Amino acid sequence: MNNGLRDLEDVKSLKWYKEEHMIQVQMRKNVLLILLALLCAISFWSRPAHAAQVEIGGVSATATFNPTTGGFDMQVDWEDDISPGNTILGHMIYLVPAGPEIYNFQSYHNVNQTMINGAARSWTSSSSIFNDSFSIGAGNPLIEGDYHVYVVASVINSGMPFTAISSSNTVHLSPIQPISATYNLALNNQPSLPQETVYAKVGDTVNLSFTLSRAPSAMPTVKLAAQTVNNVSSVGNNVYKASYQFDANSIEDSVQVEISAEGNTVAATSDNNSVIIFDRTAPTATTFNINNGDTVTNSRSVTLTIASVDNPTPRGVGARGTLAFGSAVPGTGPVRLASLDNSAWNIRGLLARSGVTSGLGEMRFSNDNANWSEWEPYSTSKQWELSDGDGVKTVYMELKDKAGNITTTPASANIQLELPVSIAPVNIKSSNDLTGYAKVGDTVTLTFSLSKPTSSALTATIADQDVTVTSVSYNVYNASYTLTNSDFEGRVWFSIRVGSNPPEASTSSTTDDTKVIFDKTAPTATVLTINSGAATTNTMAVTLTIEGQDNSRLVRAGKLLASADNSLYTWGPLAYSEPVGSGLGQMQFSNDGVNWSDWEPYATTKAWTLSYGNGTKTVYMKLKDKVGNEMTTPYTATIDLQQPFYSSSSGPSYTPSETITVNVENGVAPSGSVVSTATINRTTDANGRKTDAVTFTLDQANKTVDQLKAAGSDSARIVIPDPKDEVSEVNVTIPKASTDSLVKGNVGVEISTANGRVDIPKSSLEGFADDIYFRFVPIKTEDERKVVEDRAKKEQEVRLAVGNDNISIVGRPMTIETNLQSRPVTLVIPLGDTSSLTEQQLQNLGVFIEHSDGTKEFVKGQIVNYDDSGKLGIQFTVTKFSTFTVVKTDGLNKTTHKAYINGYPDGTFGPEKNITRAEMASLLARVSDKAATKSSIAYTDVASSHWAKDAIDQATKMGLMEGYNGGSFKPEQTITRAEMAAILSRISGNSASSGDSFNDVNGHWAQSAVAQAKAAGYIDGYADGTFRPEQTLTRAEAVTMINKLLGRGPLSGAASKWSDVPSGSWAFEQIQEASIDHTSEKNATGGEQWVTTP
């Protein structure tokens, strides 16, 4: 062993004695340092005086338990600082326990396998870095804990040895592996955050989930956002969770995660590098103005200018006391203050430090600080619409940052709005029943409103004529003009002016696209033929073919205006062309040009009965257009009637014509109870087509009445048989004299043919001024049946009733024509062979009706016995006639309802809006089929041009609504709940009173009506037992009451239609029922379940 190493062994032989008391850890370190200093001194004294020091620095050490060897793998790094002339012979590494007391130097542990440099070396460089790796074997050291690591170098200088010792470095030796963690952050219990920055505000909760590398000996602790949380819990498999809710005292910063286990802070890494930043400071607006700060505007459309910041709240860090500054203080770094003697002081720590901010996110605006626009992305400008009306307008703005913090006090800006006067809305109407048209003598009324009062002159023209403008209510005006024959046909032009030269406002167009077309020309007939132009006929029953036109087109020249210098200027277009005719509307006929049939809807064919007796017959026709212009000169057609002579032979024989006697029976007695007879004139044309003609003469009628009176019956049945099913057409005529006899005898009449029965009650015969005729034409051929079936499948009325279900024809379609229009009669159509139909299929039969006026209808009908043979028929009531087709479908268990009330153009319904008397009249006209029992009243405040005049007239004539003393109706007055109860009582006709009513209607004028409506189930009261009769009725209440009256709804399952009627509203399903076209089925609660929209 060389001298240097021997000196080291000598040093080891020094002994230390145990002192009386235990020495603190720091004292042990101090003793060790003193010992090392002595060693250095000995070496220094044993070398020449000029020898330089060798310094060992930068010592670092790590030790990791190796479960395979049971020891520790150790890595030590250091740096030697060597002066020239010194040689390091080798290094030794010592572990000194930091925990136990040191009894002697032998307690130091000389690590084995220490690197030895070998032969002496000299370095001329000033420094060199060494490292050594080695293992500390199992059980060595014996005590677990902290150890100080020292590097000792043996040095030779000029042949003299000495020792250099490093400062200590602490390492912990433990067979237990250190704990590490991976964690995941989430916000408000949402899924894991994406790899991006997410912002949080006060009230938000950060959720932490972390996994430890091994199970700790005790529950780990957690700090989130620099706050210790006490809700750490284990979810198994070394997975834990914790959370922290931000409050007003939380620090604005990114959320830091600190996890500690077994007394140590563990190394924790995020599994996705997500970041949560807490921001508790709302943004603020620094600039907010309207139209760049203008004080006045004449337009509601303005531009808002916005500048805003989202600065964080400054927070103190380690400050002592309070310092006040006259100017802004930097947010970071030390702050220098001058002392009294001009020296500088350094304040340790920051007086204030800025937090973080999430940045500006969204903004919204309001005209009243109550109703706000939707949130939208932040921008420095915004187009905005001020509230209507002149005056100071305030616009409010709220800001929201990306964390969700909203300004506590909205920013606001003001501007004075001075709108120019405008003319809107503008509407033009005619007194003619045909909307949008007028004829000579009709009055055209112009109604308009001004946006604000004006002192300027108001002038108007209608049809190029100056008219007087009259104020009718606040800022609402009208002007009227009665058209004359000298006015131009075509569109009725108008103009409105406020002020003059130049006008403040003017218009010549309506805001609702209404217009009035002036039509003063009667239609013309172009074709009228009898039996397709035949020269002769042998039967009084004929078919007329009609064609007419009312489609004139006007070409109108523009006007010329004189200029100041007498030159001519053209005003408007030189010419324009537009249709004028209102279209063919009605027709009427006569056999003598004096006695005319009632006006009936225009059609291209007409069944007609010629006057009695052979000879040349003339049929007269007049046409009327839809606006009411009537032909002054009738159009005519002629035919020669040559009825053959018929014998009175009782048995029919095959001749061109034959006479058959048929029975007139007691309509309420069993079949076969004959009370009179009638005669059939059956003719056969060249094609073999057979036609029956029956005239129920006065004598036959009188006899029938006498016989029925004796039998106590009030119904006669004319039976027209066709046992061979050979008749193609049956014509029945009841002369007026016969009708009068039946009415006087209080007798109704039924016409029974093989293909249909018509039951005419006495009330429908009363007051009829003409002969009554009926024409029955069964559709027998398969081709004709197929055409009718195809039409039925395509018609909207059928689809509304049965949805998209397949339909097929049952029995034989039947065409029935009559001049007994607009009077109720009962029809029964035979069903033919029903042996293949089940009872349910019979209940699903309905009748598709194609009326002669072009309208179509679908009715369900009732299954009844058609005759005594057991054959079935379907019975229904009609007031007008044409083709009737019985169809079979599986969809008639469904109910189809059409909406009877509309909402507003903006998509709202206005459930809480009050309903006016005019609006109620309009609803009643749509939903009630009550007969008119009262006369129309010309109310003083309901002009002919009022939008609801027709409905008000109808409601009055039905007896559902009444006016006030003085002859007024008060159309714009709101209706009360008591008035509604009275209307419901009138519609239902329920006069039964109920003793159980409401506690606030006793003595009220509507007490009886309220009791009746309540008993019928039409109305409800309030929870406190009141009805509140004088409270105004809302739209929601109105439709609820009407639905109950009609037995409709409530409708569930349909998509919400109105933005202001949420599904949770008490009236949601009632409003849906009233305002949506729908096909539905009954549901379990007795209401309607939506199936489809027709």
Short mmCIF file of C-alpha atoms in Angstrom, two decimals, residues 91-294:
data_model
loop_
_atom_site.label_atom_id
_atom_site.label_comp_id
_atom_site.label_asym_id
_atom_site.label_seq_id
_atom_site.Cartn_x
_atom_site.Cartn_y
_atom_site.Cartn_z
CA HIS A 91 -10.42 8.22 -4.89
CA MET A 92 -12.41 6.67 -2.09
CA ILE A 93 -16.21 7.14 -1.62
CA TYR A 94 -17.70 7.10 1.88
CA LEU A 95 -21.31 6.74 3.04
CA VAL A 96 -21.95 8.40 6.38
CA PRO A 97 -25.32 7.59 8.02
CA ALA A 98 -27.32 10.74 8.56
CA GLY A 99 -29.67 9.17 11.03
CA PRO A 100 -27.85 7.10 13.70
CA GLU A 101 -25.25 8.58 16.09
CA ILE A 102 -21.57 8.27 15.13
CA TYR A 103 -19.52 6.37 17.76
CA ASN A 104 -16.30 6.20 15.89
CA PHE A 105 -14.82 6.67 12.48
CA GLN A 106 -15.31 2.98 11.79
CA SER A 107 -18.99 3.84 11.33
CA TYR A 108 -18.01 5.37 8.02
CA HIS A 109 -18.46 2.93 5.23
CA ASN A 110 -15.72 2.67 2.65
CA VAL A 111 -17.52 1.68 -0.53
CA ASN A 112 -15.98 -1.35 -2.13
CA GLN A 113 -14.79 -1.46 -5.70
CA THR A 114 -13.80 2.12 -5.66
CA MET A 115 -12.12 3.27 -8.84
CA ILE A 116 -8.31 3.57 -8.48
CA ASN A 117 -6.41 5.51 -11.04
CA GLY A 118 -3.42 3.21 -10.70
CA ALA A 119 -0.03 4.82 -11.32
CA ALA A 120 0.45 8.40 -10.36
CA ARG A 121 -0.70 10.85 -12.90
CA SER A 122 -0.21 14.52 -13.35
CA TRP A 123 -2.71 16.87 -14.88
CA THR A 124 -1.81 20.11 -16.38
CA SER A 125 -5.40 21.10 -16.95
CA SER A 126 -7.19 22.95 -14.19
CA SER A 127 -10.05 20.50 -13.83
CA SER A 128 -11.37 17.11 -14.80
CA ILE A 129 -14.68 15.30 -14.24
CA PHE A 130 -14.79 11.78 -12.80
CA ASN A 131 -17.62 9.32 -12.24
CA ASP A 132 -17.96 5.91 -10.75
CA SER A 133 -20.69 3.27 -10.82
CA PHE A 134 -20.87 0.42 -8.36
CA SER A 135 -23.21 -1.72 -6.34
CA ILE A 136 -23.73 -1.79 -2.64
CA GLY A 137 -24.41 -5.38 -1.76
CA ALA A 138 -27.31 -6.89 0.13
CA GLY A 139 -27.46 -5.90 3.80
CA ASN A 140 -24.77 -3.34 3.29
CA PRO A 141 -25.53 -0.81 4.66
CA LEU A 142 -27.70 -2.43 7.27
CA ILE A 143 -29.77 0.61 8.15
CA GLU A 144 -32.38 2.10 5.80
CA GLY A 145 -32.39 5.87 5.63
CA ASP A 146 -30.51 8.95 4.49
CA TYR A 147 -26.73 8.86 3.95
CA HIS A 148 -24.15 11.56 3.22
CA VAL A 149 -21.89 10.73 0.28
CA TYR A 150 -18.27 12.02 0.42
CA VAL A 151 -15.58 11.72 -2.24
CA VAL A 152 -12.01 11.55 -0.76
CA ALA A 153 -8.95 11.88 -3.00
CA SER A 154 -5.34 10.77 -2.12
CA VAL A 155 -2.97 13.43 -3.52
CA ILE A 156 0.87 13.58 -3.90
CA ASN A 157 2.54 16.94 -4.13
CA SER A 158 6.33 17.05 -4.39
CA GLY A 159 6.50 13.55 -2.95
CA MET A 160 4.39 14.49 0.04
CA PRO A 161 0.91 12.85 0.44
CA PHE A 162 -2.23 14.65 1.55
CA THR A 163 -6.01 14.09 1.37
CA ALA A 164 -8.77 16.15 -0.35
CA ILE A 165 -12.36 15.68 0.84
CA SER A 166 -15.58 16.84 -0.95
CA SER A 167 -18.67 18.38 0.59
CA SER A 168 -21.51 15.96 1.28
CA ASN A 169 -24.41 14.91 -0.96
CA THR A 170 -27.41 13.17 0.58
CA VAL A 171 -28.91 10.00 -0.84
CA HIS A 172 -31.77 7.93 0.54
CA LEU A 173 -31.34 4.17 0.61
CA SER A 174 -34.55 2.20 0.80
CA PRO A 175 -35.69 -1.10 -0.68
CA ILE A 176 -39.12 0.49 -1.29
CA GLN A 177 -39.48 1.93 -4.78
CA PRO A 178 -40.51 5.60 -4.98
CA ILE A 179 -44.10 6.31 -6.02
CA SER A 180 -44.97 8.07 -9.27
CA ALA A 181 -48.35 9.10 -10.65
CA THR A 182 -50.20 9.84 -13.89
CA TYR A 183 -53.30 11.99 -13.74
CA ASN A 184 -56.20 13.25 -15.80
CA LEU A 185 -58.15 16.47 -15.35
CA ALA A 186 -61.81 17.10 -16.18
CA LEU A 187 -64.22 19.94 -15.58
CA ASN A 188 -67.70 19.73 -14.05
CA ASN A 189 -67.81 15.93 -14.27
CA GLN A 190 -67.50 16.05 -18.04
CA PRO A 191 -65.36 13.53 -19.91
CA SER A 192 -61.62 13.96 -19.99
CA LEU A 193 -60.38 17.25 -21.34
CA PRO A 194 -58.96 17.45 -24.85
CA GLN A 195 -55.31 18.34 -25.36
CA GLU A 196 -56.00 22.03 -25.17
CA THR A 197 -56.65 24.82 -22.75
CA VAL A 198 -60.01 24.85 -20.99
CA TYR A 199 -61.29 27.72 -18.88
CA ALA A 200 -63.13 27.61 -15.57
CA LYS A 201 -65.01 30.18 -13.51
CA VAL A 202 -66.34 30.51 -9.98
CA GLY A 203 -68.62 27.60 -9.19
CA ASP A 204 -66.97 25.23 -11.65
CA THR A 205 -65.44 22.05 -10.30
CA VAL A 206 -62.15 20.57 -11.42
CA ASN A 207 -62.15 16.77 -11.25
CA LEU A 208 -58.89 14.89 -10.78
CA SER A 209 -58.34 11.21 -11.44
CA PHE A 210 -54.87 9.80 -10.84
CA THR A 211 -53.15 6.43 -10.79
CA LEU A 212 -50.17 5.65 -8.47
CA SER A 213 -47.39 3.35 -9.54
CA ARG A 214 -47.94 1.26 -6.44
CA ALA A 215 -50.18 1.17 -3.43
CA PRO A 216 -49.12 3.70 -0.77
CA SER A 217 -49.03 2.91 2.92
CA ALA A 218 -51.68 5.58 3.57
CA MET A 219 -54.22 7.64 1.65
CA PRO A 220 -52.35 10.11 -0.59
CA THR A 221 -52.95 13.82 -0.24
CA VAL A 222 -53.70 16.23 -3.05
CA LYS A 223 -53.39 19.92 -3.74
CA LEU A 224 -55.42 21.38 -6.59
CA ALA A 225 -54.99 25.02 -7.56
CA ALA A 226 -52.67 25.42 -4.54
CA GLN A 227 -55.46 24.26 -2.21
CA THR A 228 -55.38 21.07 -0.16
CA VAL A 229 -58.52 19.06 -0.85
CA ASN A 230 -60.04 16.72 1.67
CA ASN A 231 -62.18 14.56 -0.60
CA VAL A 232 -59.52 12.18 -1.95
CA SER A 233 -61.00 8.71 -2.36
CA SER A 234 -59.90 5.41 -3.80
CA VAL A 235 -61.76 3.75 -6.64
CA GLY A 236 -59.56 0.61 -6.66
CA ASN A 237 -56.45 -0.61 -8.47
CA ASN A 238 -54.35 2.31 -7.15
CA VAL A 239 -56.72 4.76 -8.81
CA TYR A 240 -57.90 7.77 -6.83
CA LYS A 241 -60.11 10.74 -7.41
CA ALA A 242 -60.48 14.19 -5.93
CA SER A 243 -62.18 17.46 -6.81
CA TYR A 244 -62.04 21.14 -6.06
CA GLN A 245 -64.71 23.79 -6.59
CA PHE A 246 -63.51 27.25 -7.49
CA ASP A 247 -64.74 30.13 -5.36
CA ALA A 248 -64.21 33.86 -5.27
CA ASN A 249 -60.96 33.42 -3.33
CA SER A 250 -59.40 30.95 -5.72
CA ILE A 251 -56.25 32.14 -7.46
CA GLU A 252 -56.51 32.97 -11.13
CA ASP A 253 -53.94 30.71 -12.67
CA SER A 254 -53.54 27.41 -14.42
CA VAL A 255 -54.51 24.53 -12.17
CA GLN A 256 -51.44 22.85 -10.70
CA VAL A 257 -51.62 19.29 -9.42
CA GLU A 258 -49.52 18.21 -6.41
CA ILE A 259 -49.84 14.62 -5.16
CA SER A 260 -48.07 13.42 -2.02
CA ALA A 261 -47.72 9.87 -0.75
CA GLU A 262 -45.83 8.47 2.23
CA GLY A 263 -44.61 11.92 3.16
CA ASN A 264 -43.11 12.69 -0.23
CA THR A 265 -44.29 14.64 -3.22
CA VAL A 266 -44.56 12.15 -6.02
CA ALA A 267 -43.53 12.76 -9.58
CA ALA A 268 -46.83 13.27 -11.39
CA THR A 269 -47.38 13.60 -15.14
CA SER A 270 -50.56 14.40 -17.10
CA ASP A 271 -51.75 11.70 -19.47
CA ASN A 272 -52.84 14.22 -22.11
CA ASN A 273 -51.20 17.55 -21.22
CA SER A 274 -54.59 19.23 -20.80
CA VAL A 275 -54.67 22.56 -19.02
CA ILE A 276 -57.42 24.18 -16.93
CA ILE A 277 -57.13 27.90 -16.32
CA PHE A 278 -59.26 29.52 -13.64
CA ASP A 279 -60.61 32.95 -14.48
CA ARG A 280 -62.92 34.65 -11.98
CA THR A 281 -62.89 38.14 -13.46
CA ALA A 282 -65.67 39.22 -15.83
CA PRO A 283 -64.72 41.21 -18.92
CA THR A 284 -65.40 44.94 -19.07
CA ALA A 285 -66.34 47.23 -21.92
CA THR A 286 -63.97 50.13 -22.47
CA THR A 287 -65.89 51.60 -25.40
CA PHE A 288 -69.55 51.18 -26.27
CA ASN A 289 -71.36 53.69 -28.47
CA ILE A 290 -74.01 53.94 -31.17
CA ASN A 291 -73.19 55.16 -34.67
CA ASN A 292 -69.69 56.21 -33.56
CA GLY A 293 -71.08 58.33 -30.76
CA ASP A 294 -73.77 60.22 -32.70
#
